[in-house]
XYZ file of N, CA, C and O in Angstrom:
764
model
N 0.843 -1.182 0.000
C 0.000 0.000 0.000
C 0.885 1.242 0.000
O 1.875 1.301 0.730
N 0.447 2.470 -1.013
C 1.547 3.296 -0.896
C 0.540 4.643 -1.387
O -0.286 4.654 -2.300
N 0.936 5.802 -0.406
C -0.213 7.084 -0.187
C 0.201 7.748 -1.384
O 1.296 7.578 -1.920
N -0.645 8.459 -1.764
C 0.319 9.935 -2.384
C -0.547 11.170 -2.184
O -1.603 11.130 -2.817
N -0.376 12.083 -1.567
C -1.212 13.680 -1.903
C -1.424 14.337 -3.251
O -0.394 14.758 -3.777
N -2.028 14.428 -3.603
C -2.756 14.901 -4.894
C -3.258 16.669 -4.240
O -4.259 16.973 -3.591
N -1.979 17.660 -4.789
C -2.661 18.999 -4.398
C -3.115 19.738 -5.962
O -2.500 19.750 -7.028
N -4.281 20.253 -5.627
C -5.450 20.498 -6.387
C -5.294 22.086 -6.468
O -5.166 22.762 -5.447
N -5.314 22.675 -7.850
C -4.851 24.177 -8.570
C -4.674 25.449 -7.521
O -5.265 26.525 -7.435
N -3.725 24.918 -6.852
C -3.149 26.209 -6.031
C -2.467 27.224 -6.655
O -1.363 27.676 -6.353
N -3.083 27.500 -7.404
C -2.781 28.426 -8.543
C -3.030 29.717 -8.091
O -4.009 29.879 -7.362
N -2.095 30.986 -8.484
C -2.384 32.499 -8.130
C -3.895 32.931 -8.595
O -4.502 33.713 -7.864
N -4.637 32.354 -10.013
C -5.727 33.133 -10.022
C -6.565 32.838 -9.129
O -7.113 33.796 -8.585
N -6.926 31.522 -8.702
C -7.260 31.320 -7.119
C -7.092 31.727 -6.334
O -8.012 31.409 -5.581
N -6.357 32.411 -5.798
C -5.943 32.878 -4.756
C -6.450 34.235 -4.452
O -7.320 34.579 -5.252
N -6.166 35.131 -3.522
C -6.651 36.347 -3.658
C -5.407 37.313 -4.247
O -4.252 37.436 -3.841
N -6.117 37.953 -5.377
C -5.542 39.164 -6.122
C -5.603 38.721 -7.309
O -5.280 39.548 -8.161
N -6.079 37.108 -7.898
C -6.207 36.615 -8.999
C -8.030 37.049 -9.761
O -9.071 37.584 -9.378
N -7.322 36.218 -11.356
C -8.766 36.628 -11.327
C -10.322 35.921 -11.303
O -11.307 36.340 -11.910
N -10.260 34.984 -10.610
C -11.274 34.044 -9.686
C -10.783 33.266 -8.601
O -10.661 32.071 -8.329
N -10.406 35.027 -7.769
C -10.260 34.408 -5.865
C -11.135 33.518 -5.501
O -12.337 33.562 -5.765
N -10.449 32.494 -4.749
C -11.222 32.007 -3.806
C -10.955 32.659 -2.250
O -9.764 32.967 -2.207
N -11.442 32.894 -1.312
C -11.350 33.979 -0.128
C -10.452 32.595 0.620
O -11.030 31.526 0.814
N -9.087 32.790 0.966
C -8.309 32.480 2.246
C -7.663 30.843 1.306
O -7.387 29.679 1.599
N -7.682 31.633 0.219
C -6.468 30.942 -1.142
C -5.299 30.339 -0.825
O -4.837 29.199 -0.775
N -4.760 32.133 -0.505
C -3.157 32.136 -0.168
C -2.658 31.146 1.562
O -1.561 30.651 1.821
N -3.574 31.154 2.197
C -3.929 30.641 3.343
C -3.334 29.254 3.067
O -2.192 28.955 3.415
N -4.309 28.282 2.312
C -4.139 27.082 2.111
C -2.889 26.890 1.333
O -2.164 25.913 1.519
N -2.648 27.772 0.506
C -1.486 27.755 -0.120
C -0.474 27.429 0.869
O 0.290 26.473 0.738
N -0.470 28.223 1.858
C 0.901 28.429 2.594
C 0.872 27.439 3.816
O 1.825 27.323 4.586
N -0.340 26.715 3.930
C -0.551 25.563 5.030
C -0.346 23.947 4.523
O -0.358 22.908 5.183
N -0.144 24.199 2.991
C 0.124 22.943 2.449
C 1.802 23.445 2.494
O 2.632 22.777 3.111
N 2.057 24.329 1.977
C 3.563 24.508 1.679
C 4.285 23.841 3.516
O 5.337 23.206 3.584
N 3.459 24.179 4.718
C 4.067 23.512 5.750
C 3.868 22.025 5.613
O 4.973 21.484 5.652
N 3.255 21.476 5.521
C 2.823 19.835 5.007
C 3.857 19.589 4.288
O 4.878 19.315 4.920
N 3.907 19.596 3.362
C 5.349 19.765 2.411
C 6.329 19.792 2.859
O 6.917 18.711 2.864
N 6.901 20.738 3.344
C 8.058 21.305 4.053
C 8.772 20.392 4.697
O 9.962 20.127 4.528
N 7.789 19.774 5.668
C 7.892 18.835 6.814
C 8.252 17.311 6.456
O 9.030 16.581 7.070
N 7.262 16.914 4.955
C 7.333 15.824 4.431
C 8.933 15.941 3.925
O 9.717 15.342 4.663
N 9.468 16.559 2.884
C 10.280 16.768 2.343
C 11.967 16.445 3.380
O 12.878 15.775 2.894
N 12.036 16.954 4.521
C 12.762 16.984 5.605
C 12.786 16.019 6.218
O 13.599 16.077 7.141
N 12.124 14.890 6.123
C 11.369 14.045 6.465
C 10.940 13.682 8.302
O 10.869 12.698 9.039
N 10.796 14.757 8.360
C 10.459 15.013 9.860
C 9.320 13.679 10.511
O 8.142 13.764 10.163
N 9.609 12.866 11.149
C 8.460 12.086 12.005
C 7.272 12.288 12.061
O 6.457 11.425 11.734
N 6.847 13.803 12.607
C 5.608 14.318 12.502
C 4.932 14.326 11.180
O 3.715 14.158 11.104
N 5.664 14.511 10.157
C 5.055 14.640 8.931
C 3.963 13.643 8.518
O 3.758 12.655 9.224
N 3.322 13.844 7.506
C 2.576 12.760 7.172
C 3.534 11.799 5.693
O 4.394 12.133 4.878
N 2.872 10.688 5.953
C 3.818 9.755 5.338
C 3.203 9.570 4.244
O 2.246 8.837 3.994
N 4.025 10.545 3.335
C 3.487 9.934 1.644
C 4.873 9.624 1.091
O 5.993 10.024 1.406
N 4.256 8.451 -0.198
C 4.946 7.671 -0.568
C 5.706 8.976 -2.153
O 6.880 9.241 -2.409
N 4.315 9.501 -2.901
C 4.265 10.565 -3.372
C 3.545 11.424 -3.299
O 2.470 11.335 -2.705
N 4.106 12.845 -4.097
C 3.292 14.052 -3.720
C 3.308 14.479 -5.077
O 4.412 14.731 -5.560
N 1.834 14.666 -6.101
C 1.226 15.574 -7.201
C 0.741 16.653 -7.240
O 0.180 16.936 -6.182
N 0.688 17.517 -8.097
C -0.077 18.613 -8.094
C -0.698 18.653 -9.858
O -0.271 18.265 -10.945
N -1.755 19.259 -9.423
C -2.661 19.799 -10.340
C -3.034 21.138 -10.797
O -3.239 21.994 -9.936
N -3.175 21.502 -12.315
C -3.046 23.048 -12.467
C -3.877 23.088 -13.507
O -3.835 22.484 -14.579
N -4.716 23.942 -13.037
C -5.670 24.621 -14.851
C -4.542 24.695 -15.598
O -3.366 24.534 -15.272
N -5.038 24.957 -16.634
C -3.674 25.311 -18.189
C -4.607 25.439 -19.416
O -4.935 24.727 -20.365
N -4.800 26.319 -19.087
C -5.709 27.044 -20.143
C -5.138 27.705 -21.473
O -4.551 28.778 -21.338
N -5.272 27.101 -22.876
C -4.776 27.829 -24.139
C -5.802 28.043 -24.365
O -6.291 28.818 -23.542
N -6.623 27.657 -25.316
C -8.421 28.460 -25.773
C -9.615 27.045 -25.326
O -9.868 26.188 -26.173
N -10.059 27.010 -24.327
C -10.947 26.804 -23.570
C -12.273 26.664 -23.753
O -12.993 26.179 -22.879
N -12.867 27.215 -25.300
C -13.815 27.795 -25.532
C -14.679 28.192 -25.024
O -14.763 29.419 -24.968
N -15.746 27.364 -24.404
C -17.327 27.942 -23.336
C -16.690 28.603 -21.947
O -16.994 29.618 -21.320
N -15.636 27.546 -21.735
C -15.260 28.136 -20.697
C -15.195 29.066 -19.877
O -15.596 29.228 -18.725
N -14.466 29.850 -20.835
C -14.053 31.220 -20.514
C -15.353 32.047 -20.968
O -16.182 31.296 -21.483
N -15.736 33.332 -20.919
C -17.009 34.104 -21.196
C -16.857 35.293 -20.217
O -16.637 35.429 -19.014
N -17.118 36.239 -21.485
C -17.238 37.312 -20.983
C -18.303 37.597 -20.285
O -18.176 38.557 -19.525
N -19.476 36.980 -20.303
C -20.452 36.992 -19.596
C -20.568 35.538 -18.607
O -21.295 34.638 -19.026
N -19.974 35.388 -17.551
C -19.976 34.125 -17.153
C -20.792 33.822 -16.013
O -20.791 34.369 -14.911
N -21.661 32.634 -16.546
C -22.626 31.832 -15.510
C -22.072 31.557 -13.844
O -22.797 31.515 -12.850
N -20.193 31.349 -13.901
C -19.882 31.119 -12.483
C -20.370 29.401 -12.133
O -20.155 28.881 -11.038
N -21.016 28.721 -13.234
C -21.196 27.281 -12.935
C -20.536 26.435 -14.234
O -19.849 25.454 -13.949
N -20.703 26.746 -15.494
C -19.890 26.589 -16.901
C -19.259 26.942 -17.384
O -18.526 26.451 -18.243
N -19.363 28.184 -16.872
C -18.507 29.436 -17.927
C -17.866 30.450 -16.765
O -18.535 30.936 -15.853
N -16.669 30.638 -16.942
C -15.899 31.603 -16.053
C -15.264 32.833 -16.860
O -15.291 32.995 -18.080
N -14.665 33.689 -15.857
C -13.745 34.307 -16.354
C -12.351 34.146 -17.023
O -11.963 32.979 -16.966
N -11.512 34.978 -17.627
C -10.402 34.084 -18.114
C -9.619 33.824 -16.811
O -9.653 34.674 -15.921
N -9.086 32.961 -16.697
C -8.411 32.615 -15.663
C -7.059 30.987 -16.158
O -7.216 30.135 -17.033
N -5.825 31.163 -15.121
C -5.419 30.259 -15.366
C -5.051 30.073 -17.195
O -5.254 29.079 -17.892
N -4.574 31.146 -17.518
C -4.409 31.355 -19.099
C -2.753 31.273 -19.320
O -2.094 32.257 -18.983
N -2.052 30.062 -19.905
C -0.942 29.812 -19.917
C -0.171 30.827 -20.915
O -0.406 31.360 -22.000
N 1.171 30.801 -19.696
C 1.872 31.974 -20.125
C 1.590 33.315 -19.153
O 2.278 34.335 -19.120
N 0.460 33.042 -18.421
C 0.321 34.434 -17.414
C 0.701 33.901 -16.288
O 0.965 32.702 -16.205
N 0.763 34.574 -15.467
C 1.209 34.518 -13.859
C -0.137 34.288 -13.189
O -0.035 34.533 -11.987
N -1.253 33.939 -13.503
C -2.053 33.652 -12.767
C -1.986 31.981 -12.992
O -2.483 31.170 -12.210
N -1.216 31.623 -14.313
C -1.615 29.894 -14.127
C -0.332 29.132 -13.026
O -0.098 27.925 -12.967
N 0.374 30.240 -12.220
C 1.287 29.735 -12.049
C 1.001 29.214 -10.625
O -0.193 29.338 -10.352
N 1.717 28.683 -9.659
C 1.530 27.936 -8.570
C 1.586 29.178 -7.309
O 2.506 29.994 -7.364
N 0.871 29.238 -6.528
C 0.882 30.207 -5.936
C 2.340 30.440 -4.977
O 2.762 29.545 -4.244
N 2.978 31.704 -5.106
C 4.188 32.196 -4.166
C 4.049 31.093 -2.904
O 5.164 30.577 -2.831
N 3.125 30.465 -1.815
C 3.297 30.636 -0.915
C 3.745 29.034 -1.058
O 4.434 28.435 -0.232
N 3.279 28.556 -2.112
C 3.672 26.942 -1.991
C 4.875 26.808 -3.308
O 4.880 27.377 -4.400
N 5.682 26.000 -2.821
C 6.907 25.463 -3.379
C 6.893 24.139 -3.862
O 7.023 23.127 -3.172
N 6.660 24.217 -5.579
C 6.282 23.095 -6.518
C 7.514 22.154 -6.138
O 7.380 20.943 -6.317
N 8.642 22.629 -5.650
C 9.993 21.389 -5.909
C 9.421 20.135 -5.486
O 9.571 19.331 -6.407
N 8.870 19.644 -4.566
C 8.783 19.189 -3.755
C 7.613 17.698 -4.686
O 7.621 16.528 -4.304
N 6.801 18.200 -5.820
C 6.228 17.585 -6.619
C 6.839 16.576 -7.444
O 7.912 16.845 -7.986
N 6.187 15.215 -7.647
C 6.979 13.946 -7.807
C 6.649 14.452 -9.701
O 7.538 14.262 -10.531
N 5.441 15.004 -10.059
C 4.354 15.224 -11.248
C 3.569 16.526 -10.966
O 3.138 16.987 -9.909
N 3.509 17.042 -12.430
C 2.266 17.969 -12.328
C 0.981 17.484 -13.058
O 1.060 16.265 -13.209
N 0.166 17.841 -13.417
C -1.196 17.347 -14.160
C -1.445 18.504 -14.487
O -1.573 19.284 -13.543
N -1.616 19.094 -15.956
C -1.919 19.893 -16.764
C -3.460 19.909 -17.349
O -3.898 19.144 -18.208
N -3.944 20.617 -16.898
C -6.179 20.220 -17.196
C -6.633 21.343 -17.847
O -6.382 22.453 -17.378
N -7.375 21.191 -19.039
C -8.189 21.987 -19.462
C -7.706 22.758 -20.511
O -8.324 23.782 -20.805
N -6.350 22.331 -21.346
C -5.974 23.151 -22.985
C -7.082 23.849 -23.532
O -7.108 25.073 -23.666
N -8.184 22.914 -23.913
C -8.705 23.241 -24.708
C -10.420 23.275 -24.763
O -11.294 23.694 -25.522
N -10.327 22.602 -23.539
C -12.183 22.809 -23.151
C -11.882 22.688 -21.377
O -10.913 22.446 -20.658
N -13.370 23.022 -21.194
C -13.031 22.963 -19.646
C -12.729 21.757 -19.046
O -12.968 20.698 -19.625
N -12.103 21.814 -17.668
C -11.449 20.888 -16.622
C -12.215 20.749 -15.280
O -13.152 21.518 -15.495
N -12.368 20.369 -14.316
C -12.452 19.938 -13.440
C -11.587 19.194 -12.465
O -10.831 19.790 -11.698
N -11.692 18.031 -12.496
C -10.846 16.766 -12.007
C -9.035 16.765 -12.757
O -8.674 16.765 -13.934
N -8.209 16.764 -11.424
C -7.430 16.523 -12.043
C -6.812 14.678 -12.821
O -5.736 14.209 -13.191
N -7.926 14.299 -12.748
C -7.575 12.760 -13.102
C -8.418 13.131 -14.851
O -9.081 12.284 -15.450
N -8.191 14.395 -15.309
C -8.418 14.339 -16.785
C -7.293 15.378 -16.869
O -7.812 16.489 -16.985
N -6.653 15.413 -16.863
C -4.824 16.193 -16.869
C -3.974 14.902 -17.048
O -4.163 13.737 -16.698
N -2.822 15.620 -17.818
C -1.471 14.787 -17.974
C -0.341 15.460 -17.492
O -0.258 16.615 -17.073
N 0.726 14.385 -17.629
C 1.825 15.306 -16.835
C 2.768 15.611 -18.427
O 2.436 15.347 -19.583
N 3.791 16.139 -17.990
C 4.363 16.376 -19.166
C 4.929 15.510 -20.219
O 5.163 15.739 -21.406
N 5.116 14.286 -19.369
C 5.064 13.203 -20.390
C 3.973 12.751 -21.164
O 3.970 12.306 -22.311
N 3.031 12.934 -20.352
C 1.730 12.519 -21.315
C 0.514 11.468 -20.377
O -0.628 11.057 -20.585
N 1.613 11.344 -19.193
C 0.759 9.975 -18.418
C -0.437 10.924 -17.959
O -0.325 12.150 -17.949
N -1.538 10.274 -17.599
C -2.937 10.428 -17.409
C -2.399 10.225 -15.559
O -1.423 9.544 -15.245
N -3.226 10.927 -14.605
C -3.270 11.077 -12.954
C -3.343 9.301 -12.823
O -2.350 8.574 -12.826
N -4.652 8.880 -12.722
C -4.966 7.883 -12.642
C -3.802 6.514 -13.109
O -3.502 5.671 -12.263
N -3.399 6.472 -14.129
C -1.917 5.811 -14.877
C -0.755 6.139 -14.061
O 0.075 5.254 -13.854
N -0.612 7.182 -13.624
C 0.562 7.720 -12.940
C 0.892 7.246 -11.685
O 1.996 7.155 -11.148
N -0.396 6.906 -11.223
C -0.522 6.634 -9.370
C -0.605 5.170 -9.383
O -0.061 4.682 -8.392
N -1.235 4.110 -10.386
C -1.047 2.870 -10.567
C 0.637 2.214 -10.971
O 1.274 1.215 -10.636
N 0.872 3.361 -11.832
C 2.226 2.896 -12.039
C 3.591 2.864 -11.088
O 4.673 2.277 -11.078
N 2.695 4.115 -10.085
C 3.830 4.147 -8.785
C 3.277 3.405 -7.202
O 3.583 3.607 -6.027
N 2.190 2.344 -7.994
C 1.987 1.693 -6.915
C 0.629 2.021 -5.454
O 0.065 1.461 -4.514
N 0.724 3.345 -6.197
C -0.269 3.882 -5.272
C -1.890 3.591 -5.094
O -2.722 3.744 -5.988
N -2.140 3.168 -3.837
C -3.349 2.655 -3.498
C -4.355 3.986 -2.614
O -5.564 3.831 -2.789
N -4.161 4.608 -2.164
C -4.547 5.602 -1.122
C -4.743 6.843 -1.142
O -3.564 6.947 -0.805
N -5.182 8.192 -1.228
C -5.191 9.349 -2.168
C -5.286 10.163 -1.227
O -6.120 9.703 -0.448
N -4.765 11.441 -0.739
C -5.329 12.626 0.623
C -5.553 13.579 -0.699
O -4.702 13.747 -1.573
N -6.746 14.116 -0.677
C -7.008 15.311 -1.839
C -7.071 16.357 -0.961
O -7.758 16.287 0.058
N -6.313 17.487 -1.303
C -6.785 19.321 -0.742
C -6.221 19.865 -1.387
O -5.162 19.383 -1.791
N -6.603 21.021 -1.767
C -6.189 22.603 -2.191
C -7.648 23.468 -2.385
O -8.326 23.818 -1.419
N -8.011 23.749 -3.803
C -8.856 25.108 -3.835
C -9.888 24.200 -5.422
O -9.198 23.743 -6.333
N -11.050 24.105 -5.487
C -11.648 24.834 -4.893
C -12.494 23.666 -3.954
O -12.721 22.668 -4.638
N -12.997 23.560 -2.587
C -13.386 22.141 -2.411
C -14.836 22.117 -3.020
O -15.278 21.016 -3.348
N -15.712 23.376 -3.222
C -16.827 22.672 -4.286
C -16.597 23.105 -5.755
O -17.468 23.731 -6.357
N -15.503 22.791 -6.286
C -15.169 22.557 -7.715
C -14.528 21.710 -8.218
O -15.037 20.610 -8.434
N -13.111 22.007 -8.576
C -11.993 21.211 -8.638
C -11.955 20.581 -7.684
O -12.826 19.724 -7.830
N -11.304 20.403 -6.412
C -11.371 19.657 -5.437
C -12.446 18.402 -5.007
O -12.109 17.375 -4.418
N -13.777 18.736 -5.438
C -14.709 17.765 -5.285
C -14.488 16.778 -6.552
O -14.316 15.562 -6.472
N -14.533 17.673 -7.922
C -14.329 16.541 -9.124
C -13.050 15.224 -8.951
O -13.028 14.060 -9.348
N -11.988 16.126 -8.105
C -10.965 15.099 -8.216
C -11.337 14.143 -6.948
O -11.388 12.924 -7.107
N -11.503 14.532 -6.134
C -12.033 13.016 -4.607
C -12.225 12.870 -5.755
O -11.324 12.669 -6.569
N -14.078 12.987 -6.170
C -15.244 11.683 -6.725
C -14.051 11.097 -8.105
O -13.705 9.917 -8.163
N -13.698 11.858 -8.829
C -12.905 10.616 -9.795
C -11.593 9.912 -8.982
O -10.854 9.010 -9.375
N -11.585 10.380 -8.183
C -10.578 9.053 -7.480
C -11.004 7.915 -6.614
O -10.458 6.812 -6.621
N -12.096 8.286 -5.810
C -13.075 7.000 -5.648
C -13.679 5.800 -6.710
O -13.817 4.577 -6.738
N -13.981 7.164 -7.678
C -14.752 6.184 -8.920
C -13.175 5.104 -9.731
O -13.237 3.915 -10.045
N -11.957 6.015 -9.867
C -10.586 4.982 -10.138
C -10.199 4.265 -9.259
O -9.029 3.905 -9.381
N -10.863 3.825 -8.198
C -10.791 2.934 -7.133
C -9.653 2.715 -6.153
O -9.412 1.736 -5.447
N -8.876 4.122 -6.315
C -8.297 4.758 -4.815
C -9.020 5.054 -3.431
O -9.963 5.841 -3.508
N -8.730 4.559 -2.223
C -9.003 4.895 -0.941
C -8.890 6.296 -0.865
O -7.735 6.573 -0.541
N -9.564 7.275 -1.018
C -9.824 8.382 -0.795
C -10.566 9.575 0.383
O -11.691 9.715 0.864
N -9.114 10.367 0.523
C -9.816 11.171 1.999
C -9.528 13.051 1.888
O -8.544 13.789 1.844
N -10.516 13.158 1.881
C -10.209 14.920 1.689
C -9.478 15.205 3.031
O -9.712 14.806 4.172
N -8.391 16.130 2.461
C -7.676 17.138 3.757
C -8.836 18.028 3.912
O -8.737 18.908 3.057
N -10.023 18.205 4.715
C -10.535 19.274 4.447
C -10.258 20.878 5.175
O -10.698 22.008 4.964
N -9.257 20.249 6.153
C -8.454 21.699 6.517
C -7.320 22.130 5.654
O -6.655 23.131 5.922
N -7.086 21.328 4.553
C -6.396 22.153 3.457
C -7.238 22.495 2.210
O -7.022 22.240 1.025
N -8.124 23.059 2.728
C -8.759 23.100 1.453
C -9.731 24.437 1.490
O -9.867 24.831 2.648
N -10.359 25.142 0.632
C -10.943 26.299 0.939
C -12.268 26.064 -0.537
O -12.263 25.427 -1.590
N -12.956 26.697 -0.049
C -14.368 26.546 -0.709
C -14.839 27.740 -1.501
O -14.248 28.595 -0.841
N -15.478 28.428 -2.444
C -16.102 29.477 -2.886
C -17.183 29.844 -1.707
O -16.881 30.471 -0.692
N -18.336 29.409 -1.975
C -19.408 29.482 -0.924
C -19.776 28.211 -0.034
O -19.850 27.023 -0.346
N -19.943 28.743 0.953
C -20.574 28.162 2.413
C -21.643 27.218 1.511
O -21.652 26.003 1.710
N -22.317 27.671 0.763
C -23.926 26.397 1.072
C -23.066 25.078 -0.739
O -23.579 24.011 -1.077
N -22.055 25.588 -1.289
C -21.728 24.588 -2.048
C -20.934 23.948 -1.635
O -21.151 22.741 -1.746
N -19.602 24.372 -0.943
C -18.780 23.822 0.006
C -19.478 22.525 0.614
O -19.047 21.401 0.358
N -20.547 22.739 1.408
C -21.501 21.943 2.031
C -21.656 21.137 1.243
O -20.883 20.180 1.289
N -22.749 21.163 0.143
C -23.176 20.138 -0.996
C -21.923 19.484 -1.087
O -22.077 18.289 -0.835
N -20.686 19.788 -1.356
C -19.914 19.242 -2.297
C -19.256 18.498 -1.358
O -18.780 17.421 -1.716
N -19.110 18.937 0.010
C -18.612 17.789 1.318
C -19.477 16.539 0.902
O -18.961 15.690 0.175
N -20.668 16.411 1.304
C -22.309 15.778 1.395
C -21.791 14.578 0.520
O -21.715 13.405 0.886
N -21.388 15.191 -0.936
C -21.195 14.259 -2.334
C -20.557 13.207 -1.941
O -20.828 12.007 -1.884
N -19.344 14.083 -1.582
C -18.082 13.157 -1.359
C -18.311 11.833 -0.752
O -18.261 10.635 -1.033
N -18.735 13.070 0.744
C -19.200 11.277 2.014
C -19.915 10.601 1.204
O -19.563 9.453 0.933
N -21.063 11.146 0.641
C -21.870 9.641 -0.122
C -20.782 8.934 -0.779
O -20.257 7.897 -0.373
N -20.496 9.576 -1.815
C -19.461 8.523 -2.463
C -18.364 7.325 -2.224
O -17.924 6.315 -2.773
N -18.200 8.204 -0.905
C -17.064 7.159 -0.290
C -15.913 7.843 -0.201
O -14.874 7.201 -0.353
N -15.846 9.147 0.037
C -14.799 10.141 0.293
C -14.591 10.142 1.821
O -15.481 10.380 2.638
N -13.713 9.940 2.016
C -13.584 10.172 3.862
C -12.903 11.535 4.030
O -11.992 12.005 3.349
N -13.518 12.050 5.047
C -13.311 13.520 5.461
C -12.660 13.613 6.448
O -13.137 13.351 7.552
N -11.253 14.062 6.246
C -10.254 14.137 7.266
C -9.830 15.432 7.619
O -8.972 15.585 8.489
């Protein structure tokens, strides 16, 4: 059996000053970067992963996606547009430390990072079988967006799956909720 953390688009436009904050972004940003920190050093206290991923919008033309007039449920603002400093990993967390990245959403919209590749080309799901991995801790931003799509497709790829949900930050209070709710049904354990 072998863990890995899967951190989910801690990306600057997420964050606050980007351009679809999530409120207390930079927060989680900088509370995973201690998780990290600790793992990396390999401090006792740390938590014991075998590996550590991250996940990133990567937006070239997106089509519905993006909208100048945006619904906020299909269609967003531009955000996460490669080549800008908003697709980049937020200041407060330090990518070194990443075994893989997962690249989501070129060319239509994303969600889950288990529909991202890394730069080789491997698929999330392929990546974590190939390194053995049975066990999944999901957190970053958003937990009722991204964050929820990736738990439920890692339950549904038949990883043991458990949200960090103190690393993780939500848009709104009543979807946050829903999107906890999902999880537990599914078989997400809430840690």
């Amino acid at each position: 059996m072998k863990r890995a953390l899967i951190v989910v688009d801690v990306q600057n436009d997420f964050c606050e000053g980007g351009t679809l904050p999530v409120a207390g972004g930079a927060q989680v940003a900088h509370d995973i970067a201690e998780i990290l920190h600790h793992w990396v050093i390999k401090d006792p206290k740390a938590p014991d992963y075998d590996h550590v991923v991250a996940t990133r919008d990567h937006h070239v033309d997106p089509g519905a996606h993006w909208s100048p007039s945006p619904d906020f449920a299909e269609s967003w603002p531009v955000h996460c547009k490669v080549g800008t400093e908003g697709a980049a990993f937020h200041p407060n967390l330090d990518p070194q430390p990443f075994d893989a990245v997962f690249l989501k959403g070129e060319f239509a919209g994303a969600y889950s990072g288990f529909e991202g590749r890394s730069v080789e080309g491997a698929m999330l799901a392929d990546w974590l079988r190939e390194h053995g991995v049975t066990d999944v801790d999901v957190c970053g931003i958003a937990t009722d967006h991204c964050v929820r799509a990736t738990a439920l497709d890692s339950v549904s790829q038949g990883f043991e799956t458990r949200l960090l949900a103190g690393l993780c930050v939500g848009v709104a209070a009543e979807s946050t909720a829903s999107a906890l709710a999902e999880m537990r049904d599914a078989g997400v354990r809430l840690g």
